């Protein structure tokens, strides 16, 4: 039964043109994902999305040095995409990048990759993400920190924005995997008085 279904499915897919076949494969993957025991993991459903439907965010604190970027390009060209671009659904058929900005950038700009990818990019969609920008910022930072790559000044700017969006030091620490001292240091980098308006300090208080 299983073998017969697979043979019928693949036989039908071979009758479609390339664009329709990609769309059909995405639909099959979404259907399988809906009944998968691993449906709470975005990697369980990698979709191929046209690159013009994917846009970078404007707050990513991750930076890749030229040698690392060159190595990333070589990896993508030689091994292919082994990690999808992580996105959230911004609107119907439009996605914003949470993680994978540099993979997206290289795929759009390098001719060898453009040819291989046929105008598409592999994505995994964070279903739990909403239009709440603070949640998306936190998710981006978690991805960057997990790889040990982030820019301090950009991180500090995001901490400032999260604080202004109403996040407490405790929530920032929990969501971003930081201890209280690290949150405090990042807040101090900006040197903005409004970040500390809720605190009372004595003249004897010093920062180590």
PDB file of N, CA and C in Angstrom, residues 114-175:
ATOM      1  N   UNK A 114      22.754  31.012  -7.761  1.00  0.00           N
ATOM      2  CA  UNK A 114      21.502  31.390  -8.414  1.00  0.00           C
ATOM      3  C   UNK A 114      21.088  30.331  -9.428  1.00  0.00           C
ATOM      4  N   UNK A 115      22.074  29.799 -10.154  1.00  0.00           N
ATOM      5  CA  UNK A 115      21.785  28.776 -11.157  1.00  0.00           C
ATOM      6  C   UNK A 115      21.295  27.489 -10.510  1.00  0.00           C
ATOM      7  N   UNK A 116      21.968  27.074  -9.424  1.00  0.00           N
ATOM      8  CA  UNK A 116      21.593  25.827  -8.746  1.00  0.00           C
ATOM      9  C   UNK A 116      20.223  25.916  -8.083  1.00  0.00           C
ATOM     10  N   UNK A 117      19.908  27.073  -7.540  1.00  0.00           N
ATOM     11  CA  UNK A 117      18.696  27.216  -6.742  1.00  0.00           C
ATOM     12  C   UNK A 117      17.462  27.565  -7.563  1.00  0.00           C
ATOM     13  N   UNK A 118      17.668  27.904  -8.829  1.00  0.00           N
ATOM     14  CA  UNK A 118      16.543  28.138  -9.747  1.00  0.00           C
ATOM     15  C   UNK A 118      15.578  29.216  -9.251  1.00  0.00           C
ATOM     16  N   UNK A 119      16.104  30.184  -8.501  1.00  0.00           N
ATOM     17  CA  UNK A 119      15.251  31.271  -8.016  1.00  0.00           C
ATOM     18  C   UNK A 119      14.533  30.974  -6.712  1.00  0.00           C
ATOM     19  N   UNK A 120      14.867  29.851  -6.056  1.00  0.00           N
ATOM     20  CA  UNK A 120      14.208  29.463  -4.810  1.00  0.00           C
ATOM     21  C   UNK A 120      15.215  29.423  -3.659  1.00  0.00           C
ATOM     22  N   UNK A 121      14.674  29.420  -2.446  1.00  0.00           N
ATOM     23  CA  UNK A 121      15.487  29.216  -1.242  1.00  0.00           C
ATOM     24  C   UNK A 121      14.757  28.243  -0.321  1.00  0.00           C
ATOM     25  N   UNK A 122      15.502  27.379   0.372  1.00  0.00           N
ATOM     26  CA  UNK A 122      14.854  26.483   1.337  1.00  0.00           C
ATOM     27  C   UNK A 122      14.590  27.223   2.640  1.00  0.00           C
ATOM     28  N   UNK A 123      13.377  27.142   3.143  1.00  0.00           N
ATOM     29  CA  UNK A 123      13.028  27.839   4.387  1.00  0.00           C
ATOM     30  C   UNK A 123      12.318  26.894   5.350  1.00  0.00           C
ATOM     31  N   UNK A 124      12.508  27.175   6.624  1.00  0.00           N
ATOM     32  CA  UNK A 124      11.675  26.563   7.657  1.00  0.00           C
ATOM     33  C   UNK A 124      10.962  27.708   8.365  1.00  0.00           C
ATOM     34  N   UNK A 125       9.681  27.545   8.576  1.00  0.00           N
ATOM     35  CA  UNK A 125       8.837  28.634   9.058  1.00  0.00           C
ATOM     36  C   UNK A 125       8.563  28.481  10.551  1.00  0.00           C
ATOM     37  N   UNK A 126       8.814  29.555  11.289  1.00  0.00           N
ATOM     38  CA  UNK A 126       8.494  29.566  12.722  1.00  0.00           C
ATOM     39  C   UNK A 126       7.004  29.831  12.867  1.00  0.00           C
ATOM     40  N   UNK A 127       6.255  28.782  13.091  1.00  0.00           N
ATOM     41  CA  UNK A 127       4.802  28.913  13.139  1.00  0.00           C
ATOM     42  C   UNK A 127       4.328  29.723  14.337  1.00  0.00           C
ATOM     43  N   UNK A 128       5.102  29.677  15.444  1.00  0.00           N
ATOM     44  CA  UNK A 128       4.648  30.355  16.659  1.00  0.00           C
ATOM     45  C   UNK A 128       4.907  31.852  16.620  1.00  0.00           C
ATOM     46  N   UNK A 129       5.686  32.339  15.615  1.00  0.00           N
ATOM     47  CA  UNK A 129       5.999  33.752  15.561  1.00  0.00           C
ATOM     48  C   UNK A 129       4.784  34.539  15.064  1.00  0.00           C
ATOM     49  N   UNK A 130       4.637  35.744  15.597  1.00  0.00           N
ATOM     50  CA  UNK A 130       3.524  36.600  15.209  1.00  0.00           C
ATOM     51  C   UNK A 130       4.086  37.901  14.656  1.00  0.00           C
ATOM     52  N   UNK A 131       3.244  38.910  14.580  1.00  0.00           N
ATOM     53  CA  UNK A 131       3.702  40.214  14.112  1.00  0.00           C
ATOM     54  C   UNK A 131       4.452  40.971  15.203  1.00  0.00           C
ATOM     55  N   UNK A 132       4.593  40.378  16.370  1.00  0.00           N
ATOM     56  CA  UNK A 132       5.299  41.000  17.484  1.00  0.00           C
ATOM     57  C   UNK A 132       6.798  41.050  17.198  1.00  0.00           C
ATOM     58  N   UNK A 133       7.314  42.236  16.911  1.00  0.00           N
ATOM     59  CA  UNK A 133       8.719  42.365  16.513  1.00  0.00           C
ATOM     60  C   UNK A 133       9.663  41.979  17.631  1.00  0.00           C
ATOM     61  N   UNK A 134       9.246  42.198  18.888  1.00  0.00           N
ATOM     62  CA  UNK A 134      10.132  41.850  19.998  1.00  0.00           C
ATOM     63  C   UNK A 134      10.386  40.352  20.055  1.00  0.00           C
ATOM     64  N   UNK A 135       9.384  39.538  19.758  1.00  0.00           N
ATOM     65  CA  UNK A 135       9.556  38.089  19.743  1.00  0.00           C
ATOM     66  C   UNK A 135      10.494  37.663  18.618  1.00  0.00           C
ATOM     67  N   UNK A 136      10.391  38.329  17.472  1.00  0.00           N
ATOM     68  CA  UNK A 136      11.269  37.997  16.354  1.00  0.00           C
ATOM     69  C   UNK A 136      12.707  38.412  16.645  1.00  0.00           C
ATOM     70  N   UNK A 137      12.883  39.556  17.263  1.00  0.00           N
ATOM     71  CA  UNK A 137      14.222  39.992  17.655  1.00  0.00           C
ATOM     72  C   UNK A 137      14.860  38.983  18.599  1.00  0.00           C
ATOM     73  N   UNK A 138      14.078  38.542  19.580  1.00  0.00           N
ATOM     74  CA  UNK A 138      14.592  37.584  20.559  1.00  0.00           C
ATOM     75  C   UNK A 138      14.989  36.277  19.877  1.00  0.00           C
ATOM     76  N   UNK A 139      14.181  35.834  18.927  1.00  0.00           N
ATOM     77  CA  UNK A 139      14.482  34.594  18.218  1.00  0.00           C
ATOM     78  C   UNK A 139      15.764  34.730  17.405  1.00  0.00           C
ATOM     79  N   UNK A 140      15.951  35.866  16.735  1.00  0.00           N
ATOM     80  CA  UNK A 140      17.172  36.099  15.959  1.00  0.00           C
ATOM     81  C   UNK A 140      18.400  36.061  16.859  1.00  0.00           C
ATOM     82  N   UNK A 141      18.313  36.720  18.006  1.00  0.00           N
ATOM     83  CA  UNK A 141      19.457  36.744  18.925  1.00  0.00           C
ATOM     84  C   UNK A 141      19.749  35.349  19.450  1.00  0.00           C
ATOM     85  N   UNK A 142      18.713  34.576  19.763  1.00  0.00           N
ATOM     86  CA  UNK A 142      18.950  33.211  20.259  1.00  0.00           C
ATOM     87  C   UNK A 142      19.700  32.389  19.215  1.00  0.00           C
ATOM     88  N   UNK A 143      19.308  32.532  17.943  1.00  0.00           N
ATOM     89  CA  UNK A 143      20.015  31.804  16.884  1.00  0.00           C
ATOM     90  C   UNK A 143      21.466  32.254  16.785  1.00  0.00           C
ATOM     91  N   UNK A 144      21.704  33.554  16.836  1.00  0.00           N
ATOM     92  CA  UNK A 144      23.067  34.071  16.733  1.00  0.00           C
ATOM     93  C   UNK A 144      23.928  33.654  17.916  1.00  0.00           C
ATOM     94  N   UNK A 145      23.368  33.751  19.112  1.00  0.00           N
ATOM     95  CA  UNK A 145      24.140  33.427  20.316  1.00  0.00           C
ATOM     96  C   UNK A 145      24.449  31.935  20.375  1.00  0.00           C
ATOM     97  N   UNK A 146      23.546  31.134  19.838  1.00  0.00           N
ATOM     98  CA  UNK A 146      23.778  29.688  19.856  1.00  0.00           C
ATOM     99  C   UNK A 146      25.011  29.328  19.025  1.00  0.00           C
ATOM    100  N   UNK A 147      25.308  30.163  18.019  1.00  0.00           N
ATOM    101  CA  UNK A 147      26.507  29.946  17.205  1.00  0.00           C
ATOM    102  C   UNK A 147      27.690  30.780  17.691  1.00  0.00           C
ATOM    103  N   UNK A 148      27.454  31.606  18.723  1.00  0.00           N
ATOM    104  CA  UNK A 148      28.525  32.423  19.268  1.00  0.00           C
ATOM    105  C   UNK A 148      28.878  33.609  18.399  1.00  0.00           C
ATOM    106  N   UNK A 149      27.921  34.067  17.580  1.00  0.00           N
ATOM    107  CA  UNK A 149      28.207  35.179  16.684  1.00  0.00           C
ATOM    108  C   UNK A 149      27.179  36.284  16.873  1.00  0.00           C
ATOM    109  N   UNK A 150      27.641  37.431  17.339  1.00  0.00           N
ATOM    110  CA  UNK A 150      26.783  38.590  17.443  1.00  0.00           C
ATOM    111  C   UNK A 150      27.657  39.817  17.663  1.00  0.00           C
ATOM    112  N   UNK A 151      27.156  40.976  17.300  1.00  0.00           N
ATOM    113  CA  UNK A 151      27.860  42.224  17.509  1.00  0.00           C
ATOM    114  C   UNK A 151      27.342  42.878  18.782  1.00  0.00           C
ATOM    115  N   UNK A 152      28.266  43.285  19.651  1.00  0.00           N
ATOM    116  CA  UNK A 152      27.878  43.820  20.943  1.00  0.00           C
ATOM    117  C   UNK A 152      27.028  45.077  20.807  1.00  0.00           C
ATOM    118  N   UNK A 153      27.451  46.019  19.973  1.00  0.00           N
ATOM    119  CA  UNK A 153      26.700  47.271  19.852  1.00  0.00           C
ATOM    120  C   UNK A 153      25.291  47.038  19.300  1.00  0.00           C
ATOM    121  N   UNK A 154      25.187  46.147  18.317  1.00  0.00           N
ATOM    122  CA  UNK A 154      23.869  45.842  17.764  1.00  0.00           C
ATOM    123  C   UNK A 154      23.004  45.116  18.791  1.00  0.00           C
ATOM    124  N   UNK A 155      23.629  44.239  19.582  1.00  0.00           N
ATOM    125  CA  UNK A 155      22.904  43.556  20.655  1.00  0.00           C
ATOM    126  C   UNK A 155      22.381  44.576  21.661  1.00  0.00           C
ATOM    127  N   UNK A 156      23.222  45.536  22.018  1.00  0.00           N
ATOM    128  CA  UNK A 156      22.825  46.560  22.983  1.00  0.00           C
ATOM    129  C   UNK A 156      21.650  47.368  22.453  1.00  0.00           C
ATOM    130  N   UNK A 157      21.659  47.647  21.148  1.00  0.00           N
ATOM    131  CA  UNK A 157      20.560  48.403  20.557  1.00  0.00           C
ATOM    132  C   UNK A 157      19.259  47.615  20.618  1.00  0.00           C
ATOM    133  N   UNK A 158      19.333  46.309  20.382  1.00  0.00           N
ATOM    134  CA  UNK A 158      18.130  45.485  20.465  1.00  0.00           C
ATOM    135  C   UNK A 158      17.622  45.414  21.907  1.00  0.00           C
ATOM    136  N   UNK A 159      18.547  45.307  22.871  1.00  0.00           N
ATOM    137  CA  UNK A 159      18.144  45.318  24.282  1.00  0.00           C
ATOM    138  C   UNK A 159      17.387  46.604  24.586  1.00  0.00           C
ATOM    139  N   UNK A 160      17.898  47.729  24.079  1.00  0.00           N
ATOM    140  CA  UNK A 160      17.226  49.018  24.301  1.00  0.00           C
ATOM    141  C   UNK A 160      15.812  48.996  23.719  1.00  0.00           C
ATOM    142  N   UNK A 161      15.683  48.473  22.490  1.00  0.00           N
ATOM    143  CA  UNK A 161      14.365  48.435  21.851  1.00  0.00           C
ATOM    144  C   UNK A 161      13.406  47.519  22.609  1.00  0.00           C
ATOM    145  N   UNK A 162      13.896  46.362  23.046  1.00  0.00           N
ATOM    146  CA  UNK A 162      13.040  45.446  23.799  1.00  0.00           C
ATOM    147  C   UNK A 162      12.581  46.087  25.100  1.00  0.00           C
ATOM    148  N   UNK A 163      13.485  46.801  25.749  1.00  0.00           N
ATOM    149  CA  UNK A 163      13.129  47.473  27.004  1.00  0.00           C
ATOM    150  C   UNK A 163      12.050  48.528  26.749  1.00  0.00           C
ATOM    151  N   UNK A 164      12.207  49.274  25.655  1.00  0.00           N
ATOM    152  CA  UNK A 164      11.217  50.305  25.335  1.00  0.00           C
ATOM    153  C   UNK A 164       9.880  49.710  24.901  1.00  0.00           C
ATOM    154  N   UNK A 165       9.920  48.447  24.445  1.00  0.00           N
ATOM    155  CA  UNK A 165       8.672  47.755  24.095  1.00  0.00           C
ATOM    156  C   UNK A 165       7.993  47.143  25.310  1.00  0.00           C
ATOM    157  N   UNK A 166       8.602  47.336  26.492  1.00  0.00           N
ATOM    158  CA  UNK A 166       7.963  46.896  27.728  1.00  0.00           C
ATOM    159  C   UNK A 166       8.544  45.646  28.358  1.00  0.00           C
ATOM    160  N   UNK A 167       9.617  45.110  27.793  1.00  0.00           N
ATOM    161  CA  UNK A 167      10.235  43.918  28.385  1.00  0.00           C
ATOM    162  C   UNK A 167      11.024  44.309  29.628  1.00  0.00           C
ATOM    163  N   UNK A 168      10.933  43.495  30.660  1.00  0.00           N
ATOM    164  CA  UNK A 168      11.707  43.721  31.876  1.00  0.00           C
ATOM    165  C   UNK A 168      13.082  43.083  31.743  1.00  0.00           C
ATOM    166  N   UNK A 169      13.985  43.443  32.664  1.00  0.00           N
ATOM    167  CA  UNK A 169      15.307  42.817  32.661  1.00  0.00           C
ATOM    168  C   UNK A 169      15.193  41.302  32.792  1.00  0.00           C
ATOM    169  N   UNK A 170      14.255  40.856  33.626  1.00  0.00           N
ATOM    170  CA  UNK A 170      14.095  39.419  33.858  1.00  0.00           C
ATOM    171  C   UNK A 170      13.640  38.718  32.574  1.00  0.00           C
ATOM    172  N   UNK A 171      12.647  39.306  31.883  1.00  0.00           N
ATOM    173  CA  UNK A 171      12.158  38.691  30.646  1.00  0.00           C
ATOM    174  C   UNK A 171      13.245  38.682  29.585  1.00  0.00           C
ATOM    175  N   UNK A 172      13.994  39.782  29.465  1.00  0.00           N
ATOM    176  CA  UNK A 172      15.094  39.836  28.493  1.00  0.00           C
ATOM    177  C   UNK A 172      16.097  38.737  28.786  1.00  0.00           C
ATOM    178  N   UNK A 173      16.461  38.585  30.055  1.00  0.00           N
ATOM    179  CA  UNK A 173      17.429  37.557  30.429  1.00  0.00           C
ATOM    180  C   UNK A 173      16.950  36.155  30.108  1.00  0.00           C
ATOM    181  N   UNK A 174      15.688  35.881  30.426  1.00  0.00           N
ATOM    182  CA  UNK A 174      15.127  34.541  30.192  1.00  0.00           C
ATOM    183  C   UNK A 174      15.027  34.251  28.700  1.00  0.00           C
ATOM    184  N   UNK A 175      14.497  35.209  27.928  1.00  0.00           N
ATOM    185  CA  UNK A 175      14.259  34.982  26.507  1.00  0.00           C
ATOM    186  C   UNK A 175      15.548  34.930  25.692  1.00  0.00           C
TER     187      UNK A 175
END
